[in-house]
Amino acid sequence: MSLRTFVVPLLLGVLTLAVMPSASLAAECPALLQGELPKLRAKERIDLCSQFAGKPLVVVNTASFCGFTPQFKGLEALYQRYKGQGLQVLGVPSDDFKQESGDAEETATVCFVNYGVTFSMSETQIVTGAQAIPLFKELAAQSQAPRWNFAKYVVDRQGKVVASFSSRTQPDDPELIAAVEKAIASAP
C-alpha cells in the first residue's frame, strides 16, 4: 500500500469533518440571523448567527440626530437589566430617514461616549426598501419595515419576531418589557 493511497483519503475525511459542522450550523441558523454586519468602530464583523442564535434579541434601527436618540439610554438599561438572562441588543444605525452622520466616528461617539452603549452596534446600514440589508428584509417579512428611526423588534430564541414596536415606544414600556420577557422564556 502506497503512502498516497493512505494519506489522500485520510485528508479528505478530515476536511469533510471540518466543513460539516459549519454547514450544519448554517442549516440550523434561522433566516433572520444569516449574515454578517460590520461592527461599529472595529475591524471585526458581527456574525449574526454565532452571536445571536438561540438567544433573545432586540434589534433597533438607530440614528444619531433624531428626537428619539435619547432612547439609547433606555436601550442600554434594558440590556443591563436582562443580559444576565441571555438578552442581546443589536443597534443598526441607518441614514434612511436622513438623521445619521456620514462619519462612523461621530456615530460611535454618540453611542458609546454620549450614551454609554455597551450592546452590539453595526456600522450604518440601509434598513428600508429594496436595498435593505437581509436582516431588515426578514424583520419586515415577519412584521413590518421600520417607519422611522428607533423601531424595535423583539426576537425569540428561534429567530422569530414576537413583537415590534414603533419609535414612540420607550424601551421601558410595559408591553415591550413583556415581549422581552416572553422572548427570554422561549425555548431555544
Backbone as JSON Lines, residues from 0, in Angstrom:
{"i":0,"aa":"M","n":[0.85,-1.18,0.0],"ca":[0.0,0.0,0.0],"c":[0.89,1.24,0.0]}
{"i":1,"aa":"S","n":[0.64,2.13,-0.94],"ca":[1.48,3.33,-1.03],"c":[1.0,4.38,-0.04]}
{"i":2,"aa":"L","n":[1.89,5.27,0.27],"ca":[1.58,6.36,1.2],"c":[0.45,7.22,0.64]}
{"i":3,"aa":"R","n":[0.44,7.42,-0.66],"ca":[-0.58,8.25,-1.3],"c":[-1.97,7.66,-1.12]}
{"i":4,"aa":"T","n":[-2.13,6.36,-1.26],"ca":[-3.46,5.75,-1.13],"c":[-3.96,5.8,0.31]}
{"i":5,"aa":"F","n":[-3.08,6.01,1.24],"ca":[-3.48,6.11,2.64],"c":[-3.73,7.57,3.03]}
{"i":6,"aa":"V","n":[-2.84,8.47,2.64],"ca":[-2.89,9.87,3.08],"c":[-4.02,10.64,2.4]}
{"i":7,"aa":"V","n":[-4.22,10.47,1.11],"ca":[-5.25,11.24,0.4],"c":[-6.64,10.98,0.97]}
{"i":8,"aa":"P","n":[-7.09,9.72,1.14],"ca":[-8.42,9.52,1.74],"c":[-8.5,10.05,3.17]}
{"i":9,"aa":"L","n":[-7.41,9.93,3.92],"ca":[-7.4,10.45,5.28],"c":[-7.59,11.96,5.3]}
{"i":10,"aa":"L","n":[-6.87,12.67,4.44],"ca":[-7.02,14.13,4.37],"c":[-8.42,14.53,3.92]}
{"i":11,"aa":"L","n":[-8.97,13.83,2.96],"ca":[-10.33,14.12,2.51],"c":[-11.33,13.92,3.64]}
{"i":12,"aa":"G","n":[-11.14,12.88,4.42],"ca":[-12.03,12.63,5.56],"c":[-11.94,13.73,6.6]}
{"i":13,"aa":"V","n":[-10.73,14.16,6.91],"ca":[-10.54,15.23,7.9],"c":[-11.16,16.53,7.39]}
{"i":14,"aa":"L","n":[-10.95,16.86,6.12],"ca":[-11.53,18.08,5.56],"c":[-13.05,18.03,5.57]}
{"i":15,"aa":"T","n":[-13.62,16.88,5.27],"ca":[-15.07,16.72,5.3],"c":[-15.61,16.97,6.69]}
{"i":16,"aa":"L","n":[-14.97,16.4,7.69],"ca":[-15.41,16.61,9.07],"c":[-15.25,18.06,9.49]}
{"i":17,"aa":"A","n":[-14.24,18.73,9.02],"ca":[-14.02,20.13,9.37],"c":[-15.09,21.03,8.77]}
{"i":18,"aa":"V","n":[-15.59,20.69,7.59],"ca":[-16.6,21.51,6.92],"c":[-18.01,21.2,7.42]}
{"i":19,"aa":"M","n":[-18.28,19.98,7.8],"ca":[-19.64,19.58,8.19],"c":[-20.22,20.4,9.33]}
{"i":20,"aa":"P","n":[-19.52,20.66,10.42],"ca":[-20.13,21.46,11.47],"c":[-20.56,22.84,10.99]}
{"i":21,"aa":"S","n":[-19.77,23.48,10.13],"ca":[-20.13,24.79,9.6],"c":[-21.39,24.7,8.75]}
{"i":22,"aa":"A","n":[-21.47,23.69,7.92],"ca":[-22.64,23.53,7.07],"c":[-23.88,23.26,7.89]}
{"i":23,"aa":"S","n":[-23.76,22.41,8.92],"ca":[-24.94,22.12,9.73],"c":[-25.34,23.32,10.56]}
{"i":24,"aa":"L","n":[-24.35,24.12,11.02],"ca":[-24.67,25.33,11.77],"c":[-25.43,26.3,10.89]}
{"i":25,"aa":"A","n":[-25.01,26.48,9.64],"ca":[-25.71,27.37,8.72],"c":[-27.12,26.87,8.47]}
{"i":26,"aa":"A","n":[-27.3,25.55,8.36],"ca":[-28.63,24.99,8.14],"c":[-29.52,25.2,9.36]}
{"i":27,"aa":"E","n":[-28.93,25.23,10.56],"ca":[-29.7,25.41,11.78],"c":[-29.96,26.88,12.1]}
{"i":28,"aa":"C","n":[-29.26,27.77,11.48],"ca":[-29.4,29.19,11.77],"c":[-30.69,29.72,11.14]}
{"i":29,"aa":"P","n":[-31.52,30.42,11.94],"ca":[-32.75,30.98,11.38],"c":[-32.45,32.0,10.28]}
{"i":30,"aa":"A","n":[-33.36,32.14,9.35],"ca":[-33.18,33.07,8.22],"c":[-32.85,34.48,8.69]}
{"i":31,"aa":"L","n":[-33.46,34.9,9.77],"ca":[-33.25,36.24,10.31],"c":[-31.78,36.5,10.65]}
{"i":32,"aa":"L","n":[-31.08,35.46,11.07],"ca":[-29.72,35.62,11.59],"c":[-28.64,35.16,10.62]}
{"i":33,"aa":"Q","n":[-28.98,34.95,9.38],"ca":[-27.97,34.54,8.41],"c":[-27.3,35.79,7.84]}
{"i":34,"aa":"G","n":[-26.02,35.87,8.03],"ca":[-25.27,37.01,7.5],"c":[-24.38,37.65,8.54]}
{"i":35,"aa":"E","n":[-23.68,38.66,8.1],"ca":[-22.75,39.4,8.94],"c":[-22.96,40.89,8.73]}
{"i":36,"aa":"L","n":[-22.57,41.67,9.73],"ca":[-22.58,43.12,9.63],"c":[-21.24,43.65,10.12]}
{"i":37,"aa":"P","n":[-20.75,44.72,9.52],"ca":[-19.52,45.32,10.04],"c":[-19.81,45.98,11.39]}
{"i":38,"aa":"K","n":[-18.95,45.73,12.34],"ca":[-19.12,46.26,13.68],"c":[-18.7,47.73,13.71]}
{"i":39,"aa":"L","n":[-19.45,48.56,14.42],"ca":[-19.14,49.98,14.53],"c":[-17.82,50.17,15.28]}
{"i":40,"aa":"R","n":[-16.96,50.99,14.7],"ca":[-15.67,51.36,15.28],"c":[-14.81,50.15,15.64]}
{"i":41,"aa":"A","n":[-14.8,49.19,14.75],"ca":[-13.98,47.99,14.95],"c":[-13.7,47.37,13.6]}
{"i":42,"aa":"K","n":[-12.67,46.55,13.55],"ca":[-12.36,45.85,12.3],"c":[-13.13,44.55,12.19]}
{"i":43,"aa":"E","n":[-13.68,44.09,13.31],"ca":[-14.4,42.82,13.3],"c":[-15.76,42.97,12.63]}
{"i":44,"aa":"R","n":[-16.34,41.82,12.35],"ca":[-17.69,41.77,11.82],"c":[-18.56,41.07,12.85]}
{"i":45,"aa":"I","n":[-19.83,41.39,12.84],"ca":[-20.79,40.73,13.72],"c":[-21.38,39.57,12.93]}
{"i":46,"aa":"D","n":[-21.06,38.34,13.31],"ca":[-21.66,37.16,12.7],"c":[-22.98,36.95,13.42]}
{"i":47,"aa":"L","n":[-24.07,37.3,12.76],"ca":[-25.38,37.28,13.41],"c":[-25.72,35.92,13.99]}
{"i":48,"aa":"C","n":[-25.43,34.86,13.25],"ca":[-25.77,33.52,13.72],"c":[-24.97,33.14,14.95]}
{"i":49,"aa":"S","n":[-23.66,33.28,14.87],"ca":[-22.85,32.82,16.01],"c":[-23.06,33.69,17.24]}
{"i":50,"aa":"Q","n":[-23.37,34.97,17.05],"ca":[-23.54,35.85,18.21],"c":[-24.94,35.81,18.8]}
{"i":51,"aa":"F","n":[-25.97,35.58,17.97],"ca":[-27.34,35.75,18.46],"c":[-28.23,34.5,18.39]}
{"i":52,"aa":"A","n":[-27.82,33.47,17.66],"ca":[-28.67,32.27,17.54],"c":[-28.93,31.67,18.92]}
{"i":53,"aa":"G","n":[-30.18,31.32,19.17],"ca":[-30.56,30.7,20.43],"c":[-30.7,31.68,21.58]}
{"i":54,"aa":"K","n":[-30.6,32.97,21.29],"ca":[-30.69,33.99,22.34],"c":[-31.84,34.95,22.05]}
{"i":55,"aa":"P","n":[-32.48,35.45,23.09],"ca":[-33.48,36.5,22.87],"c":[-32.76,37.77,22.42]}
{"i":56,"aa":"L","n":[-33.4,38.52,21.53],"ca":[-32.71,39.64,20.88],"c":[-33.68,40.8,20.65]}
{"i":57,"aa":"V","n":[-33.19,42.0,20.85],"ca":[-33.91,43.21,20.45],"c":[-33.06,43.88,19.37]}
{"i":58,"aa":"V","n":[-33.67,44.1,18.2],"ca":[-32.99,44.77,17.09],"c":[-33.62,46.16,16.95]}
{"i":59,"aa":"V","n":[-32.78,47.17,16.83],"ca":[-33.26,48.56,16.74],"c":[-32.51,49.27,15.62]}
{"i":60,"aa":"N","n":[-33.25,49.94,14.73],"ca":[-32.59,50.82,13.76],"c":[-32.42,52.17,14.43]}
{"i":61,"aa":"T","n":[-31.19,52.65,14.48],"ca":[-30.88,53.84,15.25],"c":[-30.44,54.99,14.36]}
{"i":62,"aa":"A","n":[-30.38,56.18,14.95],"ca":[-29.86,57.37,14.26],"c":[-29.32,58.32,15.32]}
{"i":63,"aa":"S","n":[-28.25,58.98,15.01],"ca":[-27.56,59.83,15.98],"c":[-28.21,61.2,16.18]}
{"i":64,"aa":"F","n":[-28.96,61.67,15.2],"ca":[-29.51,63.02,15.27],"c":[-31.02,63.02,15.11]}
{"i":65,"aa":"C","n":[-31.67,62.24,15.92],"ca":[-33.11,62.04,15.87],"c":[-33.68,62.43,17.23]}
{"i":66,"aa":"G","n":[-34.92,62.86,17.25],"ca":[-35.56,63.16,18.52],"c":[-35.65,61.95,19.44]}
{"i":67,"aa":"F","n":[-35.53,60.75,18.87],"ca":[-35.6,59.52,19.67],"c":[-34.22,59.01,20.1]}
{"i":68,"aa":"T","n":[-33.16,59.7,19.71],"ca":[-31.81,59.27,20.05],"c":[-31.6,59.04,21.55]}
{"i":69,"aa":"P","n":[-32.23,59.83,22.44],"ca":[-32.08,59.56,23.87],"c":[-32.56,58.17,24.3]}
{"i":70,"aa":"Q","n":[-33.28,57.46,23.42],"ca":[-33.68,56.09,23.75],"c":[-32.48,55.16,23.9]}
{"i":71,"aa":"F","n":[-31.31,55.56,23.41],"ca":[-30.12,54.76,23.65],"c":[-29.95,54.47,25.14]}
{"i":72,"aa":"K","n":[-30.23,55.46,25.96],"ca":[-30.09,55.3,27.42],"c":[-31.02,54.2,27.92]}
{"i":73,"aa":"G","n":[-32.27,54.22,27.48],"ca":[-33.23,53.2,27.89],"c":[-32.9,51.83,27.32]}
{"i":74,"aa":"L","n":[-32.39,51.78,26.09],"ca":[-32.0,50.5,25.5],"c":[-30.83,49.89,26.26]}
{"i":75,"aa":"E","n":[-29.89,50.73,26.67],"ca":[-28.76,50.24,27.47],"c":[-29.26,49.72,28.82]}
{"i":76,"aa":"A","n":[-30.21,50.43,29.43],"ca":[-30.77,49.98,30.71],"c":[-31.49,48.64,30.54]}
{"i":77,"aa":"L","n":[-32.23,48.48,29.44],"ca":[-32.91,47.22,29.14],"c":[-31.89,46.1,29.0]}
{"i":78,"aa":"Y","n":[-30.83,46.35,28.26],"ca":[-29.77,45.37,28.07],"c":[-29.14,44.98,29.4]}
{"i":79,"aa":"Q","n":[-28.81,45.96,30.21],"ca":[-28.18,45.67,31.51],"c":[-29.12,44.88,32.42]}
{"i":80,"aa":"R","n":[-30.4,45.2,32.36],"ca":[-31.39,44.52,33.21],"c":[-31.53,43.04,32.86]}
{"i":81,"aa":"Y","n":[-31.48,42.7,31.58],"ca":[-31.79,41.34,31.14],"c":[-30.61,40.56,30.54]}
{"i":82,"aa":"K","n":[-29.44,41.16,30.42],"ca":[-28.34,40.42,29.78],"c":[-27.95,39.18,30.56]}
{"i":83,"aa":"G","n":[-28.14,39.19,31.86],"ca":[-27.87,38.0,32.68],"c":[-28.79,36.84,32.36]}
{"i":84,"aa":"Q","n":[-29.93,37.14,31.71],"ca":[-30.87,36.11,31.29],"c":[-30.71,35.8,29.8]}
{"i":85,"aa":"G","n":[-29.64,36.31,29.21],"ca":[-29.32,35.99,27.83],"c":[-29.7,37.03,26.8]}
{"i":86,"aa":"L","n":[-30.4,38.1,27.2],"ca":[-30.84,39.09,26.22],"c":[-29.66,39.74,25.52]}
{"i":87,"aa":"Q","n":[-29.79,39.89,24.22],"ca":[-28.84,40.63,23.4],"c":[-29.59,41.8,22.76]}
{"i":88,"aa":"V","n":[-28.89,42.88,22.52],"ca":[-29.45,44.03,21.81],"c":[-28.49,44.33,20.66]}
{"i":89,"aa":"L","n":[-29.07,44.6,19.49],"ca":[-28.29,44.96,18.32],"c":[-28.81,46.28,17.78]}
{"i":90,"aa":"G","n":[-27.96,47.3,17.8],"ca":[-28.3,48.59,17.21],"c":[-27.74,48.66,15.81]}
{"i":91,"aa":"V","n":[-28.58,49.08,14.87],"ca":[-28.17,49.19,13.47],"c":[-28.41,50.63,13.01]}
{"i":92,"aa":"P","n":[-27.38,51.46,13.03],"ca":[-27.54,52.83,12.56],"c":[-27.96,52.86,11.09]}
{"i":93,"aa":"S","n":[-28.8,53.83,10.76],"ca":[-29.26,53.96,9.39],"c":[-29.5,55.43,9.07]}
{"i":94,"aa":"D","n":[-29.21,55.8,7.84],"ca":[-29.49,57.16,7.38],"c":[-30.71,57.17,6.47]}
{"i":95,"aa":"D","n":[-31.51,56.12,6.52],"ca":[-32.7,56.04,5.66],"c":[-33.64,57.22,5.89]}
{"i":96,"aa":"F","n":[-33.64,57.77,7.09],"ca":[-34.53,58.88,7.41],"c":[-33.74,60.19,7.57]}
{"i":97,"aa":"K","n":[-32.52,60.19,7.03],"ca":[-31.66,61.38,6.93],"c":[-31.31,61.98,8.29]}
{"i":98,"aa":"Q","n":[-31.06,61.11,9.29],"ca":[-30.71,61.62,10.61],"c":[-29.49,60.91,11.22]}
{"i":99,"aa":"E","n":[-28.68,60.33,10.35],"ca":[-27.45,59.67,10.81],"c":[-26.25,60.36,10.19]}
{"i":100,"aa":"S","n":[-25.18,60.41,10.92],"ca":[-23.94,61.01,10.43],"c":[-23.34,60.14,9.33]}
{"i":101,"aa":"G","n":[-22.65,60.77,8.42],"ca":[-21.9,60.02,7.41],"c":[-20.54,59.58,7.93]}
{"i":102,"aa":"D","n":[-20.22,59.97,9.16],"ca":[-18.93,59.67,9.76],"c":[-19.1,58.63,10.87]}
{"i":103,"aa":"A","n":[-18.51,57.46,10.69],"ca":[-18.66,56.37,11.67],"c":[-18.12,56.77,13.04]}
{"i":104,"aa":"E","n":[-17.07,57.58,13.09],"ca":[-16.53,58.02,14.38],"c":[-17.54,58.87,15.14]}
{"i":105,"aa":"E","n":[-18.25,59.72,14.41],"ca":[-19.27,60.56,15.06],"c":[-20.41,59.69,15.58]}
{"i":106,"aa":"T","n":[-20.83,58.71,14.78],"ca":[-21.86,57.78,15.22],"c":[-21.4,57.04,16.47]}
{"i":107,"aa":"A","n":[-20.17,56.57,16.47],"ca":[-19.62,55.86,17.62],"c":[-19.58,56.75,18.86]}
{"i":108,"aa":"T","n":[-19.23,58.0,18.69],"ca":[-19.19,58.93,19.83],"c":[-20.57,59.09,20.43]}
{"i":109,"aa":"V","n":[-21.58,59.26,19.59],"ca":[-22.95,59.39,20.1],"c":[-23.33,58.15,20.9]}
{"i":110,"aa":"C","n":[-23.07,56.98,20.35],"ca":[-23.48,55.73,21.01],"c":[-22.66,55.45,22.26]}
{"i":111,"aa":"F","n":[-21.37,55.36,22.09],"ca":[-20.5,54.85,23.15],"c":[-20.11,55.9,24.2]}
{"i":112,"aa":"V","n":[-19.92,57.14,23.77],"ca":[-19.49,58.18,24.7],"c":[-20.7,58.9,25.29]}
{"i":113,"aa":"N","n":[-21.56,59.43,24.43],"ca":[-22.69,60.22,24.92],"c":[-23.71,59.4,25.7]}
{"i":114,"aa":"Y","n":[-23.95,58.14,25.26],"ca":[-25.0,57.32,25.89],"c":[-24.47,56.07,26.58]}
{"i":115,"aa":"G","n":[-23.19,55.81,26.54],"ca":[-22.62,54.67,27.26],"c":[-23.08,53.31,26.78]}
{"i":116,"aa":"V","n":[-23.38,53.19,25.5],"ca":[-23.86,51.92,24.94],"c":[-22.77,50.85,25.05]}
{"i":117,"aa":"T","n":[-23.16,49.67,25.54],"ca":[-22.24,48.52,25.58],"c":[-22.75,47.36,24.74]}
{"i":118,"aa":"F","n":[-23.99,47.44,24.25],"ca":[-24.51,46.37,23.4],"c":[-23.94,46.51,21.99]}
{"i":119,"aa":"S","n":[-24.16,45.5,21.16],"ca":[-23.59,45.45,19.8],"c":[-24.16,46.55,18.92]}
{"i":120,"aa":"M","n":[-23.27,47.2,18.19],"ca":[-23.66,48.23,17.22],"c":[-22.95,47.93,15.91]}
{"i":121,"aa":"S","n":[-23.71,48.0,14.82],"ca":[-23.1,47.82,13.5],"c":[-22.77,49.18,12.91]}
{"i":122,"aa":"E","n":[-22.08,49.16,11.79],"ca":[-21.91,50.38,11.01],"c":[-23.24,50.72,10.35]}
{"i":123,"aa":"T","n":[-23.35,51.9,9.8],"ca":[-24.58,52.37,9.16],"c":[-25.0,51.44,8.02]}
{"i":124,"aa":"Q","n":[-26.29,51.11,7.99],"ca":[-26.85,50.18,7.01],"c":[-28.16,50.73,6.43]}
{"i":125,"aa":"I","n":[-28.58,50.19,5.31],"ca":[-29.9,50.5,4.74],"c":[-30.89,49.52,5.36]}
{"i":126,"aa":"V","n":[-31.98,50.05,5.92],"ca":[-32.93,49.19,6.64],"c":[-34.34,49.19,6.03]}
{"i":127,"aa":"T","n":[-34.57,49.98,4.98],"ca":[-35.88,50.02,4.35],"c":[-35.75,49.85,2.84]}
{"i":128,"aa":"G","n":[-36.83,49.4,2.22],"ca":[-36.88,49.33,0.77],"c":[-36.14,48.15,0.17]}
{"i":129,"aa":"A","n":[-36.03,48.19,-1.15],"ca":[-35.43,47.09,-1.9],"c":[-33.95,46.89,-1.57]}
{"i":130,"aa":"Q","n":[-33.27,47.95,-1.13],"ca":[-31.84,47.86,-0.82],"c":[-31.56,47.52,0.64]}
{"i":131,"aa":"A","n":[-32.61,47.26,1.42],"ca":[-32.42,46.93,2.84],"c":[-31.54,45.7,2.99]}
{"i":132,"aa":"I","n":[-30.76,45.68,4.05],"ca":[-29.92,44.51,4.33],"c":[-30.82,43.31,4.63]}
{"i":133,"aa":"P","n":[-30.32,42.09,4.42],"ca":[-31.15,40.89,4.64],"c":[-31.8,40.82,6.02]}
{"i":134,"aa":"L","n":[-31.1,41.23,7.07],"ca":[-31.68,41.22,8.41],"c":[-32.98,42.02,8.44]}
{"i":135,"aa":"F","n":[-32.97,43.22,7.88],"ca":[-34.17,44.06,7.92],"c":[-35.22,43.63,6.91]}
{"i":136,"aa":"K","n":[-34.81,42.99,5.82],"ca":[-35.8,42.41,4.91],"c":[-36.58,41.31,5.63]}
{"i":137,"aa":"E","n":[-35.86,40.49,6.4],"ca":[-36.52,39.41,7.14],"c":[-37.37,39.96,8.29]}
{"i":138,"aa":"L","n":[-36.89,40.98,8.98],"ca":[-37.71,41.61,10.03],"c":[-39.0,42.15,9.43]}
{"i":139,"aa":"A","n":[-38.9,42.79,8.26],"ca":[-40.09,43.33,7.58],"c":[-41.03,42.21,7.15]}
{"i":140,"aa":"A","n":[-40.47,41.1,6.68],"ca":[-41.3,39.96,6.26],"c":[-42.06,39.36,7.44]}
{"i":141,"aa":"Q","n":[-41.41,39.35,8.61],"ca":[-42.05,38.77,9.79],"c":[-42.95,39.76,10.52]}
{"i":142,"aa":"S","n":[-42.76,41.05,10.3],"ca":[-43.59,42.05,10.98],"c":[-43.86,43.21,10.03]}
{"i":143,"aa":"Q","n":[-43.05,44.25,10.11],"ca":[-43.16,45.37,9.18],"c":[-41.83,46.11,9.12]}
{"i":144,"aa":"A","n":[-41.63,46.82,8.03],"ca":[-40.4,47.6,7.88],"c":[-40.44,48.8,8.83]}
{"i":145,"aa":"P","n":[-39.28,49.28,9.25],"ca":[-39.27,50.47,10.1],"c":[-39.9,51.66,9.38]}
{"i":146,"aa":"R","n":[-40.71,52.4,10.1],"ca":[-41.32,53.6,9.53],"c":[-40.55,54.85,9.94]}
{"i":147,"aa":"W","n":[-39.66,54.68,10.9],"ca":[-38.83,55.78,11.38],"c":[-37.68,55.18,12.17]}
{"i":148,"aa":"N","n":[-36.79,56.02,12.65],"ca":[-35.68,55.57,13.48],"c":[-36.2,55.01,14.8]}
{"i":149,"aa":"F","n":[-35.45,54.12,15.38],"ca":[-35.73,53.51,16.68],"c":[-36.98,52.64,16.69]}
{"i":150,"aa":"A","n":[-37.26,51.98,15.55],"ca":[-38.23,50.89,15.55],"c":[-37.56,49.73,16.27]}
{"i":151,"aa":"K","n":[-38.33,49.01,17.07],"ca":[-37.76,47.94,17.89],"c":[-38.42,46.61,17.54]}
{"i":152,"aa":"Y","n":[-37.6,45.58,17.38],"ca":[-38.07,44.23,17.06],"c":[-37.59,43.29,18.16]}
{"i":153,"aa":"V","n":[-38.52,42.59,18.78],"ca":[-38.16,41.61,19.8],"c":[-38.2,40.24,19.14]}
{"i":154,"aa":"V","n":[-37.09,39.53,19.22],"ca":[-36.91,38.25,18.53],"c":[-36.71,37.16,19.58]}
{"i":155,"aa":"D","n":[-37.42,36.03,19.42],"ca":[-37.28,34.93,20.38],"c":[-36.04,34.08,20.07]}
{"i":156,"aa":"R","n":[-35.86,33.05,20.86],"ca":[-34.66,32.2,20.73],"c":[-34.64,31.39,19.44]}
{"i":157,"aa":"Q","n":[-35.78,31.27,18.75],"ca":[-35.83,30.55,17.48],"c":[-35.61,31.48,16.28]}
{"i":158,"aa":"G","n":[-35.4,32.77,16.55],"ca":[-35.19,33.71,15.46],"c":[-36.47,34.23,14.85]}
{"i":159,"aa":"K","n":[-37.56,34.19,15.6],"ca":[-38.86,34.69,15.13],"c":[-39.21,35.98,15.86]}
{"i":160,"aa":"V","n":[-39.74,36.94,15.12],"ca":[-40.17,38.2,15.73],"c":[-41.43,37.93,16.54]}
{"i":161,"aa":"V","n":[-41.38,38.22,17.83],"ca":[-42.56,38.04,18.69],"c":[-43.33,39.34,18.86]}
{"i":162,"aa":"A","n":[-42.68,40.47,18.62],"ca":[-43.35,41.76,18.7],"c":[-42.47,42.82,18.05]}
{"i":163,"aa":"S","n":[-43.13,43.84,17.52],"ca":[-42.39,45.0,17.01],"c":[-43.05,46.25,17.56]}
{"i":164,"aa":"F","n":[-42.24,47.28,17.73],"ca":[-42.71,48.5,18.36],"c":[-42.22,49.71,17.58]}
{"i":165,"aa":"S","n":[-43.03,50.75,17.57],"ca":[-42.68,51.97,16.85],"c":[-41.65,52.77,17.62]}
{"i":166,"aa":"S","n":[-41.19,53.8,16.97],"ca":[-40.22,54.72,17.57],"c":[-40.74,55.33,18.86]}
{"i":167,"aa":"R","n":[-42.03,55.55,18.92],"ca":[-42.63,56.21,20.08],"c":[-42.62,55.33,21.33]}
{"i":168,"aa":"T","n":[-42.48,54.04,21.16],"ca":[-42.46,53.13,22.31],"c":[-41.11,53.23,23.0]}
{"i":169,"aa":"Q","n":[-41.14,53.6,24.26],"ca":[-39.91,53.73,25.04],"c":[-39.39,52.34,25.43]}
{"i":170,"aa":"P","n":[-38.09,52.18,25.6],"ca":[-37.53,50.88,25.97],"c":[-38.05,50.31,27.3]}
{"i":171,"aa":"D","n":[-38.59,51.16,28.17],"ca":[-39.13,50.67,29.44],"c":[-40.65,50.52,29.42]}
{"i":172,"aa":"D","n":[-41.25,50.59,28.24],"ca":[-42.69,50.43,28.1],"c":[-43.09,49.03,28.57]}
{"i":173,"aa":"P","n":[-44.16,48.91,29.37],"ca":[-44.56,47.59,29.88],"c":[-44.82,46.54,28.79]}
{"i":174,"aa":"E","n":[-45.37,46.96,27.64],"ca":[-45.62,45.99,26.57],"c":[-44.31,45.48,25.96]}
{"i":175,"aa":"L","n":[-43.36,46.37,25.8],"ca":[-42.05,45.95,25.27],"c":[-41.36,45.04,26.29]}
{"i":176,"aa":"I","n":[-41.42,45.39,27.56],"ca":[-40.82,44.55,28.61],"c":[-41.47,43.16,28.6]}
{"i":177,"aa":"A","n":[-42.79,43.11,28.47],"ca":[-43.5,41.82,28.43],"c":[-43.03,40.99,27.23]}
{"i":178,"aa":"A","n":[-42.84,41.64,26.09],"ca":[-42.37,40.92,24.89],"c":[-40.94,40.4,25.1]}
{"i":179,"aa":"V","n":[-40.1,41.21,25.73],"ca":[-38.72,40.78,26.02],"c":[-38.75,39.58,26.96]}
{"i":180,"aa":"E","n":[-39.57,39.63,27.99],"ca":[-39.65,38.51,28.93],"c":[-40.2,37.26,28.27]}
{"i":181,"aa":"K","n":[-41.12,37.43,27.32],"ca":[-41.63,36.29,26.55],"c":[-40.51,35.68,25.7]}
{"i":182,"aa":"A","n":[-39.71,36.54,25.07],"ca":[-38.59,36.05,24.26],"c":[-37.55,35.34,25.12]}
{"i":183,"aa":"I","n":[-37.3,35.86,26.31],"ca":[-36.35,35.22,27.22],"c":[-36.86,33.85,27.63]}
{"i":184,"aa":"A","n":[-38.17,33.74,27.87],"ca":[-38.76,32.47,28.31],"c":[-38.91,31.45,27.19]}
{"i":185,"aa":"S","n":[-38.75,31.88,25.93],"ca":[-38.94,30.96,24.8],"c":[-37.87,29.87,24.8]}
{"i":186,"aa":"A","n":[-38.25,28.72,24.28],"ca":[-37.32,27.59,24.2],"c":[-36.34,27.81,23.05]}
{"i":187,"aa":"P","n":[-35.08,27.38,23.24],"ca":[-34.1,27.52,22.15],"c":[-34.42,26.61,20.98]}
